[in-house]
mmCIF file of C-alpha atoms in Angstrom:
data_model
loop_
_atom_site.group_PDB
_atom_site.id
_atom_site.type_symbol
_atom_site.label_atom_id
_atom_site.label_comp_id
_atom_site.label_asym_id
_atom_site.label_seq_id
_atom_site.Cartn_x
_atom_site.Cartn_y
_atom_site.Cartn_z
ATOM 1 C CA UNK A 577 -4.143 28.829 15.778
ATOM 2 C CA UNK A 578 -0.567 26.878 15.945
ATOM 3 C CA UNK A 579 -1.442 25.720 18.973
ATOM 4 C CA UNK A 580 -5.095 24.524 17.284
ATOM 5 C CA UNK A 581 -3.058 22.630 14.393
ATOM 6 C CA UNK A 582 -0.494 21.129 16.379
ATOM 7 C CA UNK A 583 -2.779 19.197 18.422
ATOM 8 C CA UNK A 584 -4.820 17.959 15.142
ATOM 9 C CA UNK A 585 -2.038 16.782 13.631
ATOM 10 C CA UNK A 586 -0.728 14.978 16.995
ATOM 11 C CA UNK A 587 -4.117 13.777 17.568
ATOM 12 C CA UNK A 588 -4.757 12.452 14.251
ATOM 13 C CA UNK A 589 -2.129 10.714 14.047
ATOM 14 C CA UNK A 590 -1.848 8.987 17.360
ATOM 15 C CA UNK A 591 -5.704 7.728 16.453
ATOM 16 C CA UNK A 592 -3.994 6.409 13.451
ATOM 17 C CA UNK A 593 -1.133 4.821 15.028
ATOM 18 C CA UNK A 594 -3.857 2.713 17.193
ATOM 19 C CA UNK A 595 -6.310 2.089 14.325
ATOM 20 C CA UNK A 596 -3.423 0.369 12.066
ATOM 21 C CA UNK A 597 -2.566 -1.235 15.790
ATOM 22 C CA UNK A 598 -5.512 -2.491 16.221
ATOM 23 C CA UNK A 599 -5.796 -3.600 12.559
ATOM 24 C CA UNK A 600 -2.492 -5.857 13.018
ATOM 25 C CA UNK A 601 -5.291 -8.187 15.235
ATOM 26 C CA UNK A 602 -7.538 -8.649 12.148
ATOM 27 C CA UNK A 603 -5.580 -8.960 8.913
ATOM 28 C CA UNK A 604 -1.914 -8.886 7.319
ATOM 29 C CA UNK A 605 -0.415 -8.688 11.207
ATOM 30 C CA UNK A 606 2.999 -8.025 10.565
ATOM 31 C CA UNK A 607 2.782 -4.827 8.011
ATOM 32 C CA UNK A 608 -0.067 -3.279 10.109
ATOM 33 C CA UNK A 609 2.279 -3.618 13.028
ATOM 34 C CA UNK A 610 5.069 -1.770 10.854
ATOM 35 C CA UNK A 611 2.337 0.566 9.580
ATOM 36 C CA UNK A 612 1.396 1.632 13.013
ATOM 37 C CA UNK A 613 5.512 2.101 13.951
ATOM 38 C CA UNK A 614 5.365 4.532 10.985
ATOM 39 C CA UNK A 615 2.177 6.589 12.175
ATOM 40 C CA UNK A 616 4.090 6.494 16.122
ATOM 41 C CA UNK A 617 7.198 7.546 14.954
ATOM 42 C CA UNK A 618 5.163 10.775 13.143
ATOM 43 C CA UNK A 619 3.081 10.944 16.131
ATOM 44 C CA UNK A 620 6.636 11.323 18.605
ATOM 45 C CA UNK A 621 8.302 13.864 15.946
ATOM 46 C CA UNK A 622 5.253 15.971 15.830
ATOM 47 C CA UNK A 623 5.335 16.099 19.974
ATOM 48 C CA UNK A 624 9.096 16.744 19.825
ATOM 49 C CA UNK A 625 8.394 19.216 17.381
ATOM 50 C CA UNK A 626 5.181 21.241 18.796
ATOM 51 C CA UNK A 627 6.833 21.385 22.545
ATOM 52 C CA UNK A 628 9.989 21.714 22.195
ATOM 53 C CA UNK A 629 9.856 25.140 22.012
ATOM 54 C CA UNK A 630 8.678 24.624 26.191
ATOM 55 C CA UNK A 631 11.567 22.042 27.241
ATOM 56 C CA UNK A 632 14.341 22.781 29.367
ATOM 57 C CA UNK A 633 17.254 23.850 27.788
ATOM 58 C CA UNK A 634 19.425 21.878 29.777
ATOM 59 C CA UNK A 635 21.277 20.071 27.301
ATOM 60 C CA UNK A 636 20.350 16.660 27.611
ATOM 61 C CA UNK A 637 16.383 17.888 27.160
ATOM 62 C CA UNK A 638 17.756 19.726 23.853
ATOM 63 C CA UNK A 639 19.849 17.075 22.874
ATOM 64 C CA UNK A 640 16.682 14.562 23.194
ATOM 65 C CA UNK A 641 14.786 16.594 21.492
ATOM 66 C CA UNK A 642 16.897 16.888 18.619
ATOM 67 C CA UNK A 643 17.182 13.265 17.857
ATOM 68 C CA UNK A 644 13.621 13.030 18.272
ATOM 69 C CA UNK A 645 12.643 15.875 15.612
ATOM 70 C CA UNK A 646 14.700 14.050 13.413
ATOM 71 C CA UNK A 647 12.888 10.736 13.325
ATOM 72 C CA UNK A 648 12.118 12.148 10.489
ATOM 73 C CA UNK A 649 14.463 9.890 8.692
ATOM 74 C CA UNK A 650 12.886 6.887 10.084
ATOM 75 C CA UNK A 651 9.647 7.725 8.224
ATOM 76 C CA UNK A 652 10.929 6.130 4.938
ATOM 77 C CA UNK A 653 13.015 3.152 6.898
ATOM 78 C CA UNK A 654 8.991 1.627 8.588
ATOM 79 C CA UNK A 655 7.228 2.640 5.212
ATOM 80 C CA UNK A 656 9.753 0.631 3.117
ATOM 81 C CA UNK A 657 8.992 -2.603 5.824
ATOM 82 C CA UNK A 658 5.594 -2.142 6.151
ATOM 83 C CA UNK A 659 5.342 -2.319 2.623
ATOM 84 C CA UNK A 660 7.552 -5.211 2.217
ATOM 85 C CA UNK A 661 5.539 -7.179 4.630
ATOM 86 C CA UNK A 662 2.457 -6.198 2.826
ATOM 87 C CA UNK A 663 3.543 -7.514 -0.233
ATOM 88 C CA UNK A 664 5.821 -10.531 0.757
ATOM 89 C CA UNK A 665 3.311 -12.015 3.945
ATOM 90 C CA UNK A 666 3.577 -13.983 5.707
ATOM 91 C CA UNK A 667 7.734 -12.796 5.147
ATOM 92 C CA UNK A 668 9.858 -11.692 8.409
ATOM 93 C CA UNK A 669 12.107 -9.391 9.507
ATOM 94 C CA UNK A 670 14.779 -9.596 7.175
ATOM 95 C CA UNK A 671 18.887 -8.672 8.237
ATOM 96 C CA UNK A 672 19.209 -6.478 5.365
ATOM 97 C CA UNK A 673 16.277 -4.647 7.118
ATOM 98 C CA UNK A 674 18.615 -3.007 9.829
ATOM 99 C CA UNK A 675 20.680 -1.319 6.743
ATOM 100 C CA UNK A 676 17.496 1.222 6.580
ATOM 101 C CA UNK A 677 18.153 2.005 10.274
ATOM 102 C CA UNK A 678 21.790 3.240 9.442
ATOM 103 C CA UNK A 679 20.841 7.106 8.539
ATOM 104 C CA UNK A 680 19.363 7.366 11.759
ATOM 105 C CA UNK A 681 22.276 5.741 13.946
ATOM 106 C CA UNK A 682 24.186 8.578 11.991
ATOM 107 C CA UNK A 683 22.114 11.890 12.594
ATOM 108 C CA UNK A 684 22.131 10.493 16.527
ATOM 109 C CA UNK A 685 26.065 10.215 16.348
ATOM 110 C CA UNK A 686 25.987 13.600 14.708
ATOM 111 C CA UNK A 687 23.218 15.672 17.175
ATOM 112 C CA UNK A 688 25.476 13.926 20.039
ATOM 113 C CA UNK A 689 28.736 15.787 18.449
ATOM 114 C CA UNK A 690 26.911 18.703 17.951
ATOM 115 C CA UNK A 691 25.576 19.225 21.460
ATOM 116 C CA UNK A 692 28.671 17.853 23.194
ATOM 117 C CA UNK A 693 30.882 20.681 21.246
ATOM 118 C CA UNK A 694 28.043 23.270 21.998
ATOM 119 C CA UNK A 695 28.041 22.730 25.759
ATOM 120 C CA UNK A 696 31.757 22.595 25.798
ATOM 121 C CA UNK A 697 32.331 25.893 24.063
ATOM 122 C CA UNK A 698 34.133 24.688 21.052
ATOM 123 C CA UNK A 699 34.280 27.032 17.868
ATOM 124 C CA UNK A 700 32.986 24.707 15.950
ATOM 125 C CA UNK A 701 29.843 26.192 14.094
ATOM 126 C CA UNK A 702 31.350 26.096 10.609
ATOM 127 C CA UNK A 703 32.135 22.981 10.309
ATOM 128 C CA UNK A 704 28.926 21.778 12.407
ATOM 129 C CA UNK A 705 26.948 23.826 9.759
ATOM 130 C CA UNK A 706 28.417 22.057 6.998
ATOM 131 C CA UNK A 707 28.201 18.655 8.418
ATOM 132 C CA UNK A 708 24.634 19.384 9.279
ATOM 133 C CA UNK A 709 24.053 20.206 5.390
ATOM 134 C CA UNK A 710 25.833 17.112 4.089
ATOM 135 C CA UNK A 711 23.812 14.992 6.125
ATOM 136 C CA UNK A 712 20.613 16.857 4.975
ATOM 137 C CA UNK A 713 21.459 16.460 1.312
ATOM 138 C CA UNK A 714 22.014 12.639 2.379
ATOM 139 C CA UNK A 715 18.948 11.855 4.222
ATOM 140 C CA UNK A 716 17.013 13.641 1.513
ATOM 141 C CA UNK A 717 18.692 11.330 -1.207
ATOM 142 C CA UNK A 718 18.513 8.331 0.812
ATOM 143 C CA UNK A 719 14.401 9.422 0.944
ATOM 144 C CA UNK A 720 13.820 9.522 -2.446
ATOM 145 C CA UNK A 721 15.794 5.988 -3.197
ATOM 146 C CA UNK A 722 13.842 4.279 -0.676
ATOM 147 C CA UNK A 723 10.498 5.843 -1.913
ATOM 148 C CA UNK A 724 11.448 4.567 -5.197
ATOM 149 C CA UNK A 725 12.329 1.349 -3.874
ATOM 150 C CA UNK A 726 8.670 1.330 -2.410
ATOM 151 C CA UNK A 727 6.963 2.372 -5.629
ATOM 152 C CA UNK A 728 8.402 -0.204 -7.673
ATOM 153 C CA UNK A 729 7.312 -3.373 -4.554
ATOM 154 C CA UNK A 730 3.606 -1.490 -5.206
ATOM 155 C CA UNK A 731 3.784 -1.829 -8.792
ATOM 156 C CA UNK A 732 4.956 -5.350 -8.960
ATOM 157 C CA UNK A 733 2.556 -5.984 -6.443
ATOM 158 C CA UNK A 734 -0.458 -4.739 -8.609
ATOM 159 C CA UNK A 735 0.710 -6.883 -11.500
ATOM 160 C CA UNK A 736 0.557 -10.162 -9.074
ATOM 161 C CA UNK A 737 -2.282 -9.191 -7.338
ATOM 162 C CA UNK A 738 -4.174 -9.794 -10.416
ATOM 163 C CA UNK A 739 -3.120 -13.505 -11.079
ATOM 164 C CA UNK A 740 -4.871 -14.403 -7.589
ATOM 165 C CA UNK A 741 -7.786 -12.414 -7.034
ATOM 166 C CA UNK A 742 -11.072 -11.537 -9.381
ATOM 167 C CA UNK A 743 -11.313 -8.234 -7.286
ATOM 168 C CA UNK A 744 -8.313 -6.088 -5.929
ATOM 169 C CA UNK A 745 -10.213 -3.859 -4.128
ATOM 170 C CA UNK A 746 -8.330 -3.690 -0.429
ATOM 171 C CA UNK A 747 -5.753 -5.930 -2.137
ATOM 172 C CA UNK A 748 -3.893 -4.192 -4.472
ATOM 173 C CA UNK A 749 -2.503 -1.200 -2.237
ATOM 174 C CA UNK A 750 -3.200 1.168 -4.921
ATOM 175 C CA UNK A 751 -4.075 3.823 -1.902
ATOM 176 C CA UNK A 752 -0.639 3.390 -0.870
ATOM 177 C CA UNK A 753 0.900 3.415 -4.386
ATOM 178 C CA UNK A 754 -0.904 6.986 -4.705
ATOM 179 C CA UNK A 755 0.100 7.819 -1.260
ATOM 180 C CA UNK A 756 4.152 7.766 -2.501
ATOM 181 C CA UNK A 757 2.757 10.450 -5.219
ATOM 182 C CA UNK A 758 1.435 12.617 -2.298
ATOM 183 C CA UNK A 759 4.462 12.051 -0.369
ATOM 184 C CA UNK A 760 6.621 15.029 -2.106
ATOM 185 C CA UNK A 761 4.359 17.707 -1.365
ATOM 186 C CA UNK A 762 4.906 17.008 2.235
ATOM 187 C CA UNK A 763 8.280 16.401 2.148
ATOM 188 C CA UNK A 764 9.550 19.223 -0.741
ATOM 189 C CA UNK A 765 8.466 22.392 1.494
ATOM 190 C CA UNK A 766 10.692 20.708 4.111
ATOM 191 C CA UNK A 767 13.242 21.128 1.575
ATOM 192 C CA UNK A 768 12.329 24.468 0.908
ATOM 193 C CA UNK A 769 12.725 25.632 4.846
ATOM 194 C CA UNK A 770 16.792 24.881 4.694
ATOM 195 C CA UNK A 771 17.079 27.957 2.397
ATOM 196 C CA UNK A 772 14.386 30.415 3.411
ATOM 197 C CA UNK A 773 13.755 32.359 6.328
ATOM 198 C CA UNK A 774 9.579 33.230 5.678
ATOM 199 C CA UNK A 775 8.211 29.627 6.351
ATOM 200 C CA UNK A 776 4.514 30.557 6.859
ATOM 201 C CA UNK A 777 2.928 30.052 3.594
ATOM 202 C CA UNK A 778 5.115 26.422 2.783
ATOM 203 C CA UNK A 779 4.455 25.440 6.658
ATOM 204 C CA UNK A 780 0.521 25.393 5.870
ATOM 205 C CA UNK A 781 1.251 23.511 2.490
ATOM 206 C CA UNK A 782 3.216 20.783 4.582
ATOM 207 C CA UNK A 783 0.316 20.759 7.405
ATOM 208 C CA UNK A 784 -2.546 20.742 4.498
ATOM 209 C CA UNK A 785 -0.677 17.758 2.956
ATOM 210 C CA UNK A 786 0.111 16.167 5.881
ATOM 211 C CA UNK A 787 -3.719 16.179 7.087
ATOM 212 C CA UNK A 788 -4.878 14.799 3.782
ATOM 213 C CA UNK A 789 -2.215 11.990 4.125
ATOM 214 C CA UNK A 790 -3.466 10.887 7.098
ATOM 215 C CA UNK A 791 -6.956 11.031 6.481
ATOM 216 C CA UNK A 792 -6.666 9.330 3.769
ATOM 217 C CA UNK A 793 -4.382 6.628 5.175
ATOM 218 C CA UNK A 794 -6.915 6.326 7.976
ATOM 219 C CA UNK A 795 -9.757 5.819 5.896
ATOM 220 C CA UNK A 796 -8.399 2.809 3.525
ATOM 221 C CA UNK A 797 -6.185 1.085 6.529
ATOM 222 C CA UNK A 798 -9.897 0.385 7.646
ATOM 223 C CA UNK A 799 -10.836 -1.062 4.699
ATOM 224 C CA UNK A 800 -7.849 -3.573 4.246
ATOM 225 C CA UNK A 801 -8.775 -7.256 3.137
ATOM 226 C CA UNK A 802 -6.493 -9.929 3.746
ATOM 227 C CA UNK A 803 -3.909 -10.012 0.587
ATOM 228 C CA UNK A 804 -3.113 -13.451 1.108
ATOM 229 C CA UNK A 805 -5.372 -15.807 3.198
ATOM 230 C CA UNK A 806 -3.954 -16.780 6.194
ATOM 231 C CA UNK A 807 -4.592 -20.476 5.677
ATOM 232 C CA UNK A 808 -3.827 -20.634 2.449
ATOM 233 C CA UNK A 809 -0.442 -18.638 2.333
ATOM 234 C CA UNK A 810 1.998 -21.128 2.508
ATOM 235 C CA UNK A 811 0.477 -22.837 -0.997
ATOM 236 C CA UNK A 812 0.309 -19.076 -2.298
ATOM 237 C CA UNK A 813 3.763 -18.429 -1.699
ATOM 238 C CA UNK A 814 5.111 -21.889 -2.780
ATOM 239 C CA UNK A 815 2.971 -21.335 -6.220
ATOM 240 C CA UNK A 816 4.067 -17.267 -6.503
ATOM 241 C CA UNK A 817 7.752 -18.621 -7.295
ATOM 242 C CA UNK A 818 6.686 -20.538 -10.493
ATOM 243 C CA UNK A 819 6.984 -17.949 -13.301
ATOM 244 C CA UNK A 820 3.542 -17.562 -15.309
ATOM 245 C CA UNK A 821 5.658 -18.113 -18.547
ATOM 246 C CA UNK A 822 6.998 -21.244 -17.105
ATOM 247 C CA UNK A 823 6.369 -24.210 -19.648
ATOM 248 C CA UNK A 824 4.243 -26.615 -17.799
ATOM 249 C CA UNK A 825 3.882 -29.416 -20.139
ATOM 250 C CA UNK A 826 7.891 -29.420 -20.628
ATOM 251 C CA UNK A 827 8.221 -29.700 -16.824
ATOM 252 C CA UNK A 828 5.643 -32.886 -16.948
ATOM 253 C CA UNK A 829 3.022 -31.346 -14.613
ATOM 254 C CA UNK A 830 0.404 -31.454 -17.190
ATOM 255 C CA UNK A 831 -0.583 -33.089 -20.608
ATOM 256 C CA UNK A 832 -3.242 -31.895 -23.301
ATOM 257 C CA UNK A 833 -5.745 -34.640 -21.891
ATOM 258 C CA UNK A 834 -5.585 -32.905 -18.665
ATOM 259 C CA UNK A 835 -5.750 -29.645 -19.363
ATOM 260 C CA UNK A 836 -8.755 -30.215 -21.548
ATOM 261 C CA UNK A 837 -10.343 -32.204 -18.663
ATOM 262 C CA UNK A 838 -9.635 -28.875 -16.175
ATOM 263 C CA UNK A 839 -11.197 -26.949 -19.011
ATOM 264 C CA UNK A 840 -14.088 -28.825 -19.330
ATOM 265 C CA UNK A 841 -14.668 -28.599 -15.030
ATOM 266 C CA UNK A 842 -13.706 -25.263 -14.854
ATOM 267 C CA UNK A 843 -16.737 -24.361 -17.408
ATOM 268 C CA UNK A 844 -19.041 -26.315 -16.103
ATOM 269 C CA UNK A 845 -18.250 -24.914 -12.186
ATOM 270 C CA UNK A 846 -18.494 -21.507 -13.863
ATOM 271 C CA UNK A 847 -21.977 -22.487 -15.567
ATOM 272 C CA UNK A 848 -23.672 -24.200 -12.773
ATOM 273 C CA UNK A 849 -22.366 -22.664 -9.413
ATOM 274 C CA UNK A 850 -21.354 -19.093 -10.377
ATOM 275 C CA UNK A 851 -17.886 -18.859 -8.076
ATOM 276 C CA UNK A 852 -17.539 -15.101 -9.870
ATOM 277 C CA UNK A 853 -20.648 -13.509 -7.729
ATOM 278 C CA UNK A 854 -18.549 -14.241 -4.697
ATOM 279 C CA UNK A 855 -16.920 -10.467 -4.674
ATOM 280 C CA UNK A 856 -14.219 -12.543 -2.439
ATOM 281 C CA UNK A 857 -13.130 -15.479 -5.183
ATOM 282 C CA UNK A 858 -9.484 -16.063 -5.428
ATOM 283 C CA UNK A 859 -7.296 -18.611 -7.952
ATOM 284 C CA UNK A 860 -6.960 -20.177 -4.637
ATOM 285 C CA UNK A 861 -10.596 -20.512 -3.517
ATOM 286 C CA UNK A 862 -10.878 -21.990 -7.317
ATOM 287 C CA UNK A 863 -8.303 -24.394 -7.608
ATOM 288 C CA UNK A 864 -10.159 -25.929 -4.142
ATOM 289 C CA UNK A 865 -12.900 -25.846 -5.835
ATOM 290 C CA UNK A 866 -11.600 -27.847 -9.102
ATOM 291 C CA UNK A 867 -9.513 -30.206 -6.706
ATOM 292 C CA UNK A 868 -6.656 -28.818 -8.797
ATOM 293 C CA UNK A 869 -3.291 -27.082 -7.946
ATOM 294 C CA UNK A 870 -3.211 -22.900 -8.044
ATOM 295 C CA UNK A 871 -0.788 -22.780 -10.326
ATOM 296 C CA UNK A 872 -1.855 -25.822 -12.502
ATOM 297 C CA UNK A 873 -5.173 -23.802 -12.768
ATOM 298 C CA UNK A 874 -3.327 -20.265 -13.300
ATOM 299 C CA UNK A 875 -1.385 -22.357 -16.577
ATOM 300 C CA UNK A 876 -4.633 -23.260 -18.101
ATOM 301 C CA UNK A 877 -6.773 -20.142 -17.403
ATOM 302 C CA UNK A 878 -3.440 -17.600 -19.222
ATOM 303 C CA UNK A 879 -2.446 -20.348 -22.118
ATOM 304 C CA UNK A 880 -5.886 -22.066 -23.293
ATOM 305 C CA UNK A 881 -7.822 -18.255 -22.836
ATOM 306 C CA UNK A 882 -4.976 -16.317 -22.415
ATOM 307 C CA UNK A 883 -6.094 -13.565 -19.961
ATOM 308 C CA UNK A 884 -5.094 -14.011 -16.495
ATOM 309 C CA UNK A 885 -7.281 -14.825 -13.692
ATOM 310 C CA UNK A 886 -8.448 -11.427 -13.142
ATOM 311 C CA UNK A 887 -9.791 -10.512 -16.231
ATOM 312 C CA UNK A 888 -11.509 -14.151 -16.775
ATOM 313 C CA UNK A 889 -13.586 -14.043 -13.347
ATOM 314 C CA UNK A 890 -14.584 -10.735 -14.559
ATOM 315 C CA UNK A 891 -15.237 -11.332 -17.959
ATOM 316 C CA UNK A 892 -18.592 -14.042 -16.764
ATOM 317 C CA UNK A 893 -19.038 -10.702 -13.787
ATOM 318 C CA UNK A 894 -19.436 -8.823 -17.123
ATOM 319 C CA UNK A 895 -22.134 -10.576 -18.992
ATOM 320 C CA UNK A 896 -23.750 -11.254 -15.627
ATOM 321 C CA UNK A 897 -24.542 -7.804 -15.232
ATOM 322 C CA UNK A 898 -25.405 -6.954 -18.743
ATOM 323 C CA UNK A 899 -28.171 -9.508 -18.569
ATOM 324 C CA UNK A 900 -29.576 -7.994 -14.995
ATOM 325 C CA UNK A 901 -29.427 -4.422 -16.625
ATOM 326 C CA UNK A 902 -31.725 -5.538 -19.611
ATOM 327 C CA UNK A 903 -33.985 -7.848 -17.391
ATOM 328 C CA UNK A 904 -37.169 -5.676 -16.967
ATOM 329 C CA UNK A 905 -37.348 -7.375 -13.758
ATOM 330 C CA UNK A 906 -34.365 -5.846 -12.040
ATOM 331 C CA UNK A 907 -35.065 -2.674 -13.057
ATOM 332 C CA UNK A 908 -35.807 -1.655 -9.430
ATOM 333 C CA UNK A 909 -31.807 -2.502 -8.672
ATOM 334 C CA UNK A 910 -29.042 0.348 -8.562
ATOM 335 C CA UNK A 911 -26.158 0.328 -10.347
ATOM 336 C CA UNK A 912 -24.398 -0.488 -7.542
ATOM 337 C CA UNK A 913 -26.783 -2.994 -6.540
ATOM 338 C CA UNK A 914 -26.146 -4.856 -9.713
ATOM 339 C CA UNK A 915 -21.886 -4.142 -9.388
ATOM 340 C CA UNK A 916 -22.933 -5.900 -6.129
ATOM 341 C CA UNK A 917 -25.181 -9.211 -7.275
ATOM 342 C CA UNK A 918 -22.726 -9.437 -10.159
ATOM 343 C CA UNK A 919 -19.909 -9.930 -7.468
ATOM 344 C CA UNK A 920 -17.956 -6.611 -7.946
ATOM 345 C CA UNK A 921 -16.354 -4.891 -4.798
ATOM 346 C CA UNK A 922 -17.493 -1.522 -5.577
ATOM 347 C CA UNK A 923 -19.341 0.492 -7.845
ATOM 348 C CA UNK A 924 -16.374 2.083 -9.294
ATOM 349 C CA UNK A 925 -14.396 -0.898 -10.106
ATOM 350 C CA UNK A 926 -17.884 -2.242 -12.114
ATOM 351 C CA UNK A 927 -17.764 1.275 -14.093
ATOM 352 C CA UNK A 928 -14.520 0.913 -15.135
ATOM 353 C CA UNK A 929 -14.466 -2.370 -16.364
ATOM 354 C CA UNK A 930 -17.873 -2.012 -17.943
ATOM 355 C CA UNK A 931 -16.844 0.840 -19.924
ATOM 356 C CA UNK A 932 -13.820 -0.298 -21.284
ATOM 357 C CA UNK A 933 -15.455 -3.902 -22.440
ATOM 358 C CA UNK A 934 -18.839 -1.920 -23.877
ATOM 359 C CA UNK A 935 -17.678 1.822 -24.762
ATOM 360 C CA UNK A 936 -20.427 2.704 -22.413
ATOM 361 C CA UNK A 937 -21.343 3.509 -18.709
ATOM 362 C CA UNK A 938 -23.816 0.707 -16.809
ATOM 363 C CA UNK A 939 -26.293 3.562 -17.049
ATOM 364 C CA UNK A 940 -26.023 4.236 -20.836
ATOM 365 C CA UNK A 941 -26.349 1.307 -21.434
ATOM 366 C CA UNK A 942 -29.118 0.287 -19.468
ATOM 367 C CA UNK A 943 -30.785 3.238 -20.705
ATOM 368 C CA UNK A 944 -30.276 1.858 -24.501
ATOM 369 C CA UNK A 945 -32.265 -1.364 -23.601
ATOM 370 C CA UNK A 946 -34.611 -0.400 -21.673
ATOM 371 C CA UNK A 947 -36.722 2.528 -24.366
#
């Protein structure tokens, strides 16, 4: 049966490790590229870990086994990058970046010490031993920091997300935000092992865990959208930097007559051409649209309605569908056919907004006007 789970796990998540590969090709290259290092790194520990059992024990096998089992400590180091360039794209690889490499430069230095004293004879298990647990405590400390570090990048993230696009679905990373929430039930049985000789039950936790993650992973890598357009990212990123609070008219970018004059085009594009069923429409895609600057349009959108972009676009998505589920001649459509028409990403993201602006689900209400 061990034999059964080790190759799932080593299968799974070598298919993963070319699936985000092959993703980097598509969309948001450089983080797919770090988020396939992550899933390779896993897929190498779990192949140190599963047959190393059958190596040599010449000491240079053990030894490279050893610093391959623990890669472990790299796991946080590509998550933290992959991440980074997720959020930050088109952004490169940064110097500070190689500080997240240091822990692992130090358990090498450390399993070459070890091995080297071992093969020389040296009574030096005591001191080994409590090296061995100081660097545990350390790696396990520097794990939680940099999942921190990665929960707060999601979070601000999500909070940006929503000034540039009308839907976040495949944009706002929530599935990894969730994912660092998962993350401890892998990694807090691993704690448990240092101090425990029966492993059994806590080893199927880990593997049950572990399967989930990268299912899961798998399933919404695939259904990535571009965060930032490719041709449009160097305007994005230019705009980002301007602070939403910032005041524009004290900065002389824009005057009442001006704004008013947006105002009055950005109604009548709304009215007339219906940008919001485009599930796809971004502040940027907008602004093109209005021959007007993104963050111009972003000032005028949060001070003259103030809501951000997101909750505008999907305020008109909103009264959209409320009219298609109390036309008797859409009846035949879905609820998800109408999230659809009414330029919603999914079905879910059209209940949830729907309920919180009416009190009701689509189908309670369409129920109510339709006796």
């Amino acid at each position: 049966m061990d034999l059964y789970l080790s190759l799932i796990r080593i299968g799974a998540s070598l298919m993963l490790t070319f699936v985000a590969f092959s993703q980097s090709y598509r969309i948001n290259k450089n983080a797919n590229s770090y988020l396939a290092t992550l899933f390779g790194v896993l897929t190498i520990l779990f192949i140190s870990t599963d047959v190393g059992e059958y190596i040599s024990e010449k000491w240079i096998w053990l030894y490279a086994i050893n610093i391959l089992e623990n890669n472990t400590i790299l796991i946080p180091s590509f998550l933290y990058i992959a991440v980074y360039h997720f959020v930050h794209a088109p952004a490169n690889f940064l110097k500070k970046h190689y500080l997240l490499f240091l822990p692992f430069l130090f358990v090498a230095i450390f399993e070459t010490f070890s091995i080297w004293a071992e093969t020389h004879s040296l009574a030096l298990e005591d001191f080994i031993d409590t090296l061995d647990f100081i660097f545990l405590i350390g790696l396990w400390i520097f794990s939680l920091i940099v999942f921190y570090w990665v929960v707060k990048m999601l979070a601000n993230h999500h909070k940006n997300v929503l000034k540039f696009h009308a839907n976040t679905q495949g944009v706002d990373l929530n599935w990894l935000y969730k994912l660092m929430f998962i993350f401890p039930i892998y990694f807090i049985p691993q704690v448990v092992f240092y101090f425990i000789s029966n492993q059994y039950y806590l080893t199927n936790i880990s593997d049950i865990t572990l399967f989930f993650m990268l299912f899961y992973s798998g399933f919404h890598i695939v259904q990535q959208r571009e965060i930032f357009d490719l041709t449009m990212q160097g305007k994005v990123l230019a705009e980002k930097e301007i602070p939403e609070q910032i005041d524009v008219e004290k900065e002389g970018l824009i005057d009442e007559h001006l704004m008013l004059e947006i105002v009055n085009n950005l109604e009548k594009v709304m009215k007339e051409d219906k940008p919001y069923l485009n599930k796809n429409l971004s502040l940027n895609l907008l602004a093109d649209k209005l021959n007007s600057r993104t963050h111009i349009l972003s000032y005028v959108i949060n001070s003259h309605y103030n809501i951000n972009f997101y909750n505008y676009i999907n305020n008109f998505r909103f009264d959209y569908c409320k009219a298609l589920l109390k036309n008797p001649k859409k009846q035949h459509l879905s609820i998800e056919g109408i999230a659809l028409e009414g330029g919603f990403g999914s079905k879910s993201t059209f209940n949830t907004l729907f309920k919180k602006q009416s009190g009701m689900t689509p189908t309670q209400y369409k129920n109510t006007n339709n006796q």
